[in-house]
GROMACS .gro file of C-alpha atoms in nm:
model
  154
    1MET     CA    1   0.718  -4.014   1.127
    2ILE     CA    2   0.385  -3.844   1.191
    3GLU     CA    3   0.293  -3.549   0.971
    4ILE     CA    4   0.012  -3.308   1.055
    5ARG     CA    5  -0.172  -3.130   0.775
    6GLU     CA    6  -0.509  -2.971   0.711
    7ALA     CA    7  -0.775  -3.215   0.599
    8ASN     CA    8  -0.936  -3.201   0.256
    9LEU     CA    9  -1.247  -3.362   0.113
   10THR     CA   10  -1.054  -3.652  -0.041
   11ASP     CA   11  -0.971  -3.760   0.317
   12LEU     CA   12  -1.338  -3.816   0.399
   13PRO     CA   13  -1.350  -4.198   0.360
   14GLU     CA   14  -1.044  -4.247   0.582
   15ILE     CA   15  -1.168  -3.997   0.841
   16THR     CA   16  -1.513  -4.153   0.875
   17ALA     CA   17  -1.371  -4.508   0.885
   18LEU     CA   18  -1.127  -4.403   1.160
   19PHE     CA   19  -1.411  -4.236   1.353
   20ARG     CA   20  -1.629  -4.548   1.335
   21ASN     CA   21  -1.350  -4.794   1.417
   22THR     CA   22  -1.213  -4.594   1.709
   23ILE     CA   23  -1.556  -4.565   1.871
   24THR     CA   24  -1.632  -4.933   1.808
   25HIS     CA   25  -1.302  -5.063   1.945
   26ILE     CA   26  -1.179  -4.807   2.199
   27ASN     CA   27  -1.493  -4.651   2.348
   28SER     CA   28  -1.673  -4.985   2.388
   29LYS     CA   29  -1.520  -5.030   2.735
   30HIS     CA   30  -1.718  -4.732   2.869
   31TYR     CA   31  -2.042  -4.738   2.670
   32THR     CA   32  -2.311  -4.995   2.590
   33GLU     CA   33  -2.346  -5.175   2.258
   34ASN     CA   34  -2.648  -4.958   2.166
   35GLN     CA   35  -2.466  -4.637   2.259
   36ILE     CA   36  -2.166  -4.741   2.049
   37ALA     CA   37  -2.389  -4.823   1.750
   38VAL     CA   38  -2.563  -4.485   1.771
   39TRP     CA   39  -2.240  -4.291   1.818
   40ALA     CA   40  -2.056  -4.475   1.539
   41SER     CA   41  -2.349  -4.418   1.301
   42GLY     CA   42  -2.242  -4.054   1.296
   43ALA     CA   43  -1.985  -4.164   1.038
   44ASP     CA   44  -2.270  -4.214   0.789
   45ASN     CA   45  -2.362  -3.844   0.765
   46GLU     CA   46  -2.135  -3.755   0.475
   47LYS     CA   47  -2.286  -3.408   0.434
   48LYS     CA   48  -2.204  -3.319   0.796
   49TRP     CA   49  -1.845  -3.445   0.763
   50LYS     CA   50  -1.790  -3.252   0.440
   51ALA     CA   51  -1.913  -2.934   0.615
   52ARG     CA   52  -1.683  -3.000   0.913
   53ILE     CA   53  -1.381  -3.030   0.684
   54ALA     CA   54  -1.475  -2.732   0.467
   55LYS     CA   55  -1.580  -2.486   0.739
   56ASN     CA   56  -1.359  -2.564   1.038
   57TYR     CA   57  -0.994  -2.590   1.128
   58PHE     CA   58  -0.965  -2.965   1.064
   59ILE     CA   59  -0.631  -3.145   1.075
   60VAL     CA   60  -0.518  -3.502   1.015
   61ALA     CA   61  -0.216  -3.696   1.136
   62GLU     CA   62  -0.059  -3.909   0.866
   63GLN     CA   63   0.195  -4.187   0.878
   64HIS     CA   64   0.314  -4.338   0.548
   65ASN     CA   65   0.022  -4.171   0.363
   66THR     CA   66  -0.233  -4.326   0.600
   67ILE     CA   67  -0.449  -4.113   0.827
   68VAL     CA   68  -0.390  -4.228   1.185
   69GLY     CA   69  -0.572  -3.947   1.366
   70PHE     CA   70  -0.766  -3.626   1.327
   71ALA     CA   71  -0.887  -3.328   1.526
   72TYR     CA   72  -1.100  -3.025   1.454
   73LEU     CA   73  -1.214  -2.698   1.606
   74THR     CA   74  -1.551  -2.529   1.583
   75GLN     CA   75  -1.634  -2.174   1.690
   76GLY     CA   76  -1.265  -2.089   1.710
   77ASN     CA   77  -1.189  -2.254   2.042
   78ASN     CA   78  -1.415  -2.558   2.075
   79LEU     CA   79  -1.229  -2.887   2.023
   80ASP     CA   80  -1.518  -3.076   1.868
   81GLY     CA   81  -1.332  -3.396   1.792
   82LEU     CA   82  -0.998  -3.569   1.846
   83PHE     CA   83  -0.967  -3.931   1.740
   84VAL     CA   84  -0.668  -4.161   1.702
   85HIS     CA   85  -0.683  -4.487   1.504
   86LYS     CA   86  -0.737  -4.791   1.725
   87ASP     CA   87  -0.404  -4.944   1.613
   88PHE     CA   88  -0.205  -4.625   1.688
   89GLN     CA   89  -0.315  -4.547   2.044
   90ARG     CA   90  -0.055  -4.435   2.301
   91GLN     CA   91   0.209  -4.338   2.044
   92GLY     CA   92   0.197  -3.961   2.092
   93ILE     CA   93  -0.038  -3.892   1.800
   94GLY     CA   94  -0.317  -3.751   2.015
   95ALA     CA   95  -0.067  -3.531   2.199
   96LYS     CA   96   0.073  -3.397   1.872
   97LEU     CA   97  -0.276  -3.322   1.737
   98LEU     CA   98  -0.367  -3.152   2.064
   99ARG     CA   99  -0.055  -2.928   2.055
  100VAL     CA  100  -0.136  -2.813   1.701
  101ILE     CA  101  -0.501  -2.749   1.793
  102GLU     CA  102  -0.405  -2.552   2.104
  103SER     CA  103  -0.157  -2.345   1.900
  104GLN     CA  104  -0.431  -2.263   1.650
  105VAL     CA  105  -0.661  -2.150   1.931
  106ILE     CA  106  -0.387  -1.922   2.069
  107MET     CA  107  -0.305  -1.782   1.723
  108THR     CA  108  -0.668  -1.688   1.666
  109GLY     CA  109  -0.672  -1.491   1.990
  110TYR     CA  110  -0.862  -1.713   2.230
  111LYS     CA  111  -0.744  -1.757   2.589
  112GLU     CA  112  -0.929  -2.084   2.655
  113ILE     CA  113  -1.007  -2.408   2.477
  114LYS     CA  114  -1.320  -2.613   2.557
  115SER     CA  115  -1.447  -2.956   2.465
  116ASP     CA  116  -1.706  -3.220   2.544
  117VAL     CA  117  -1.522  -3.549   2.596
  118SER     CA  118  -1.616  -3.909   2.656
  119LYS     CA  119  -1.544  -4.108   2.969
  120THR     CA  120  -1.279  -4.287   2.764
  121ALA     CA  121  -1.098  -3.965   2.665
  122LEU     CA  122  -1.110  -3.791   3.003
  123PRO     CA  123  -0.783  -3.940   3.140
  124PHE     CA  124  -0.599  -3.828   2.823
  125PHE     CA  125  -0.711  -3.468   2.868
  126ASP     CA  126  -0.641  -3.483   3.241
  127ASP     CA  127  -0.278  -3.562   3.152
  128TYR     CA  128  -0.265  -3.232   2.959
  129TYR     CA  129  -0.402  -3.019   3.244
  130TYR     CA  130  -0.762  -2.985   3.131
  131GLU     CA  131  -1.015  -2.910   3.406
  132VAL     CA  132  -1.362  -3.062   3.428
  133GLU     CA  133  -1.627  -2.792   3.425
  134LYS     CA  134  -1.911  -3.040   3.467
  135LYS     CA  135  -2.032  -3.392   3.404
  136GLN     CA  136  -2.333  -3.399   3.174
  137LEU     CA  137  -2.579  -3.626   2.999
  138LYS     CA  138  -2.616  -3.591   2.622
  139HIS     CA  139  -2.909  -3.733   2.431
  140LEU     CA  140  -2.857  -3.877   2.083
  141LYS     CA  141  -3.104  -4.089   1.886
  142GLY     CA  142  -3.272  -4.227   2.198
  143GLU     CA  143  -2.950  -4.298   2.386
  144VAL     CA  144  -2.812  -4.104   2.682
  145PHE     CA  145  -2.436  -4.054   2.700
  146GLU     CA  146  -2.244  -3.948   3.006
  147ASN     CA  147  -1.960  -3.715   2.914
  148TYR     CA  148  -1.767  -3.415   3.044
  149VAL     CA  149  -1.732  -3.050   2.958
  150ILE     CA  150  -1.365  -2.966   2.996
  151TYR     CA  151  -1.154  -2.655   2.946
  152LYS     CA  152  -0.798  -2.529   2.966
  153THR     CA  153  -0.667  -2.176   2.998
  154LEU     CA  154  -0.397  -2.122   2.736
   0.00000   0.00000   0.00000
Protein backbone atom coordinates (compact mmCIF):
# COMPACT_ATOMS: atom_id res chain seq x y z
CA MET A 1 0.00 0.00 0.00
CA ILE A 2 1.42 3.35 -1.06
CA GLU A 3 0.74 6.34 1.16
CA ILE A 4 1.29 9.93 0.04
CA ARG A 5 2.13 12.59 2.61
CA GLU A 6 3.88 15.93 2.79
CA ALA A 7 7.62 15.68 3.26
CA ASN A 8 9.40 16.93 6.37
CA LEU A 9 13.04 17.63 7.13
CA THR A 10 13.59 14.23 8.75
CA ASP A 11 12.96 12.70 5.30
CA LEU A 12 15.99 14.47 3.83
CA PRO A 13 18.48 11.54 3.91
CA GLU A 14 16.02 9.18 2.20
CA ILE A 15 14.99 11.79 -0.37
CA THR A 16 18.54 12.66 -1.40
CA ALA A 17 19.59 8.98 -1.51
CA LEU A 18 16.57 8.19 -3.73
CA PHE A 19 17.40 11.16 -5.98
CA ARG A 20 21.03 10.04 -6.41
CA ASN A 21 20.22 6.35 -6.92
CA THR A 22 17.42 6.96 -9.41
CA ILE A 23 19.61 9.21 -11.56
CA THR A 24 22.55 6.80 -11.34
CA HIS A 25 20.54 3.70 -12.23
CA ILE A 26 17.58 4.85 -14.33
CA ASN A 27 18.79 7.93 -16.21
CA SER A 28 22.14 6.37 -17.15
CA LYS A 29 20.62 4.93 -20.34
CA HIS A 30 20.09 8.43 -21.76
CA TYR A 31 22.99 10.46 -20.36
CA THR A 32 26.77 10.11 -20.22
CA GLU A 33 28.74 9.05 -17.15
CA ASN A 34 29.91 12.65 -16.59
CA GLN A 35 26.38 14.03 -16.97
CA ILE A 36 25.08 11.47 -14.47
CA ALA A 37 27.83 12.33 -11.97
CA VAL A 38 27.08 16.05 -12.22
CA TRP A 39 23.32 15.59 -11.99
CA ALA A 40 23.52 13.14 -9.08
CA SER A 41 25.86 15.48 -7.19
CA GLY A 42 22.82 17.71 -6.69
CA ALA A 43 21.96 15.38 -3.80
CA ASP A 44 24.92 16.85 -1.88
CA ASN A 45 23.42 20.34 -1.52
CA GLU A 46 21.64 19.79 1.79
CA LYS A 47 20.78 23.47 2.19
CA LYS A 48 18.95 23.51 -1.17
CA TRP A 49 17.00 20.33 -0.33
CA LYS A 50 15.98 21.67 3.08
CA ALA A 51 14.69 24.85 1.39
CA ARG A 52 12.77 22.79 -1.20
CA ILE A 53 11.03 20.81 1.53
CA ALA A 54 10.33 23.84 3.73
CA LYS A 55 9.16 26.30 1.06
CA ASN A 56 7.39 24.19 -1.56
CA TYR A 57 4.56 21.72 -1.84
CA PHE A 58 6.74 18.61 -1.45
CA ILE A 59 5.24 15.13 -1.13
CA VAL A 60 6.64 11.65 -0.61
CA ALA A 61 5.27 8.22 -1.43
CA GLU A 62 5.84 5.70 1.33
CA GLN A 63 5.54 1.94 1.44
CA HIS A 64 6.14 0.17 4.77
CA ASN A 65 7.70 3.36 6.22
CA THR A 66 10.20 3.59 3.34
CA ILE A 67 10.16 6.49 0.90
CA VAL A 68 9.76 5.06 -2.60
CA GLY A 69 9.14 8.31 -4.48
CA PHE A 70 8.76 12.05 -4.18
CA ALA A 71 7.52 15.05 -6.12
CA TYR A 72 7.45 18.79 -5.55
CA LEU A 73 6.07 21.99 -7.00
CA THR A 74 7.68 25.40 -7.21
CA GLN A 75 5.97 28.66 -8.14
CA GLY A 76 2.57 27.07 -7.65
CA ASN A 77 2.40 25.15 -10.91
CA ASN A 78 5.93 24.11 -11.84
CA LEU A 79 6.59 20.41 -11.26
CA ASP A 80 10.25 20.75 -10.36
CA GLY A 81 10.90 17.11 -9.54
CA LEU A 82 9.27 13.68 -9.64
CA PHE A 83 11.43 10.68 -8.81
CA VAL A 84 10.59 7.05 -8.10
CA HIS A 85 13.04 4.66 -6.43
CA LYS A 86 14.91 2.48 -8.91
CA ASP A 87 13.47 -0.70 -7.37
CA PHE A 88 9.86 0.56 -7.53
CA GLN A 89 9.60 1.69 -11.15
CA ARG A 90 6.45 0.87 -13.16
CA GLN A 91 4.27 0.14 -10.12
CA GLY A 92 1.98 3.17 -10.33
CA ILE A 93 3.90 5.28 -7.80
CA GLY A 94 4.81 8.01 -10.28
CA ALA A 95 1.22 8.13 -11.51
CA LYS A 96 -0.10 8.48 -7.96
CA LEU A 97 2.39 11.26 -7.17
CA LEU A 98 1.47 13.02 -10.41
CA ARG A 99 -2.29 12.88 -9.62
CA VAL A 100 -1.73 14.45 -6.20
CA ILE A 101 0.54 17.15 -7.66
CA GLU A 102 -1.96 17.97 -10.42
CA SER A 103 -4.77 18.18 -7.84
CA GLN A 104 -2.71 20.62 -5.79
CA VAL A 105 -2.12 22.79 -8.85
CA ILE A 106 -5.87 22.85 -9.58
CA MET A 107 -6.74 23.61 -5.93
CA THR A 108 -4.41 26.60 -5.92
CA GLY A 109 -6.16 28.04 -8.96
CA TYR A 110 -3.76 27.33 -11.80
CA LYS A 111 -5.05 26.11 -15.16
CA GLU A 112 -1.75 24.63 -16.37
CA ILE A 113 1.15 22.62 -14.99
CA LYS A 114 4.67 22.88 -16.45
CA SER A 115 7.91 20.98 -16.02
CA ASP A 116 11.38 20.45 -17.43
CA VAL A 117 11.86 16.71 -17.88
CA SER A 118 14.67 14.41 -18.89
CA LYS A 119 14.77 12.25 -22.00
CA THR A 120 14.18 9.31 -19.67
CA ALA A 121 11.00 10.79 -18.14
CA LEU A 122 9.42 12.09 -21.36
CA PRO A 123 7.55 8.85 -22.27
CA PHE A 124 6.02 8.75 -18.76
CA PHE A 125 4.61 12.27 -19.12
CA ASP A 126 3.50 11.54 -22.68
CA ASP A 127 1.33 8.74 -21.25
CA TYR A 128 -0.43 11.36 -19.09
CA TYR A 129 -1.18 13.75 -21.96
CA TYR A 130 1.60 16.27 -21.43
CA GLU A 131 2.60 18.28 -24.51
CA VAL A 132 6.18 19.19 -25.42
CA GLU A 133 6.59 22.95 -25.64
CA LYS A 134 10.22 22.71 -26.71
CA LYS A 135 13.41 20.70 -26.56
CA GLN A 136 16.19 22.59 -24.81
CA LEU A 137 19.78 22.37 -23.68
CA LYS A 138 20.53 23.05 -20.01
CA HIS A 139 24.00 23.81 -18.74
CA LEU A 140 25.09 22.51 -15.33
CA LYS A 141 28.65 22.43 -13.97
CA GLY A 142 30.23 22.24 -17.42
CA GLU A 143 27.84 19.61 -18.78
CA VAL A 144 25.07 20.17 -21.31
CA PHE A 145 21.82 18.26 -20.81
CA GLU A 146 19.14 17.78 -23.42
CA ASN A 147 15.69 17.93 -21.86
CA TYR A 148 12.14 19.05 -22.60
CA VAL A 149 9.80 21.77 -21.42
CA ILE A 150 6.39 20.17 -21.11
CA TYR A 151 2.95 21.36 -20.03
CA LYS A 152 -0.60 20.16 -19.53
CA THR A 153 -3.82 22.14 -19.36
CA LEU A 154 -5.77 21.04 -16.29
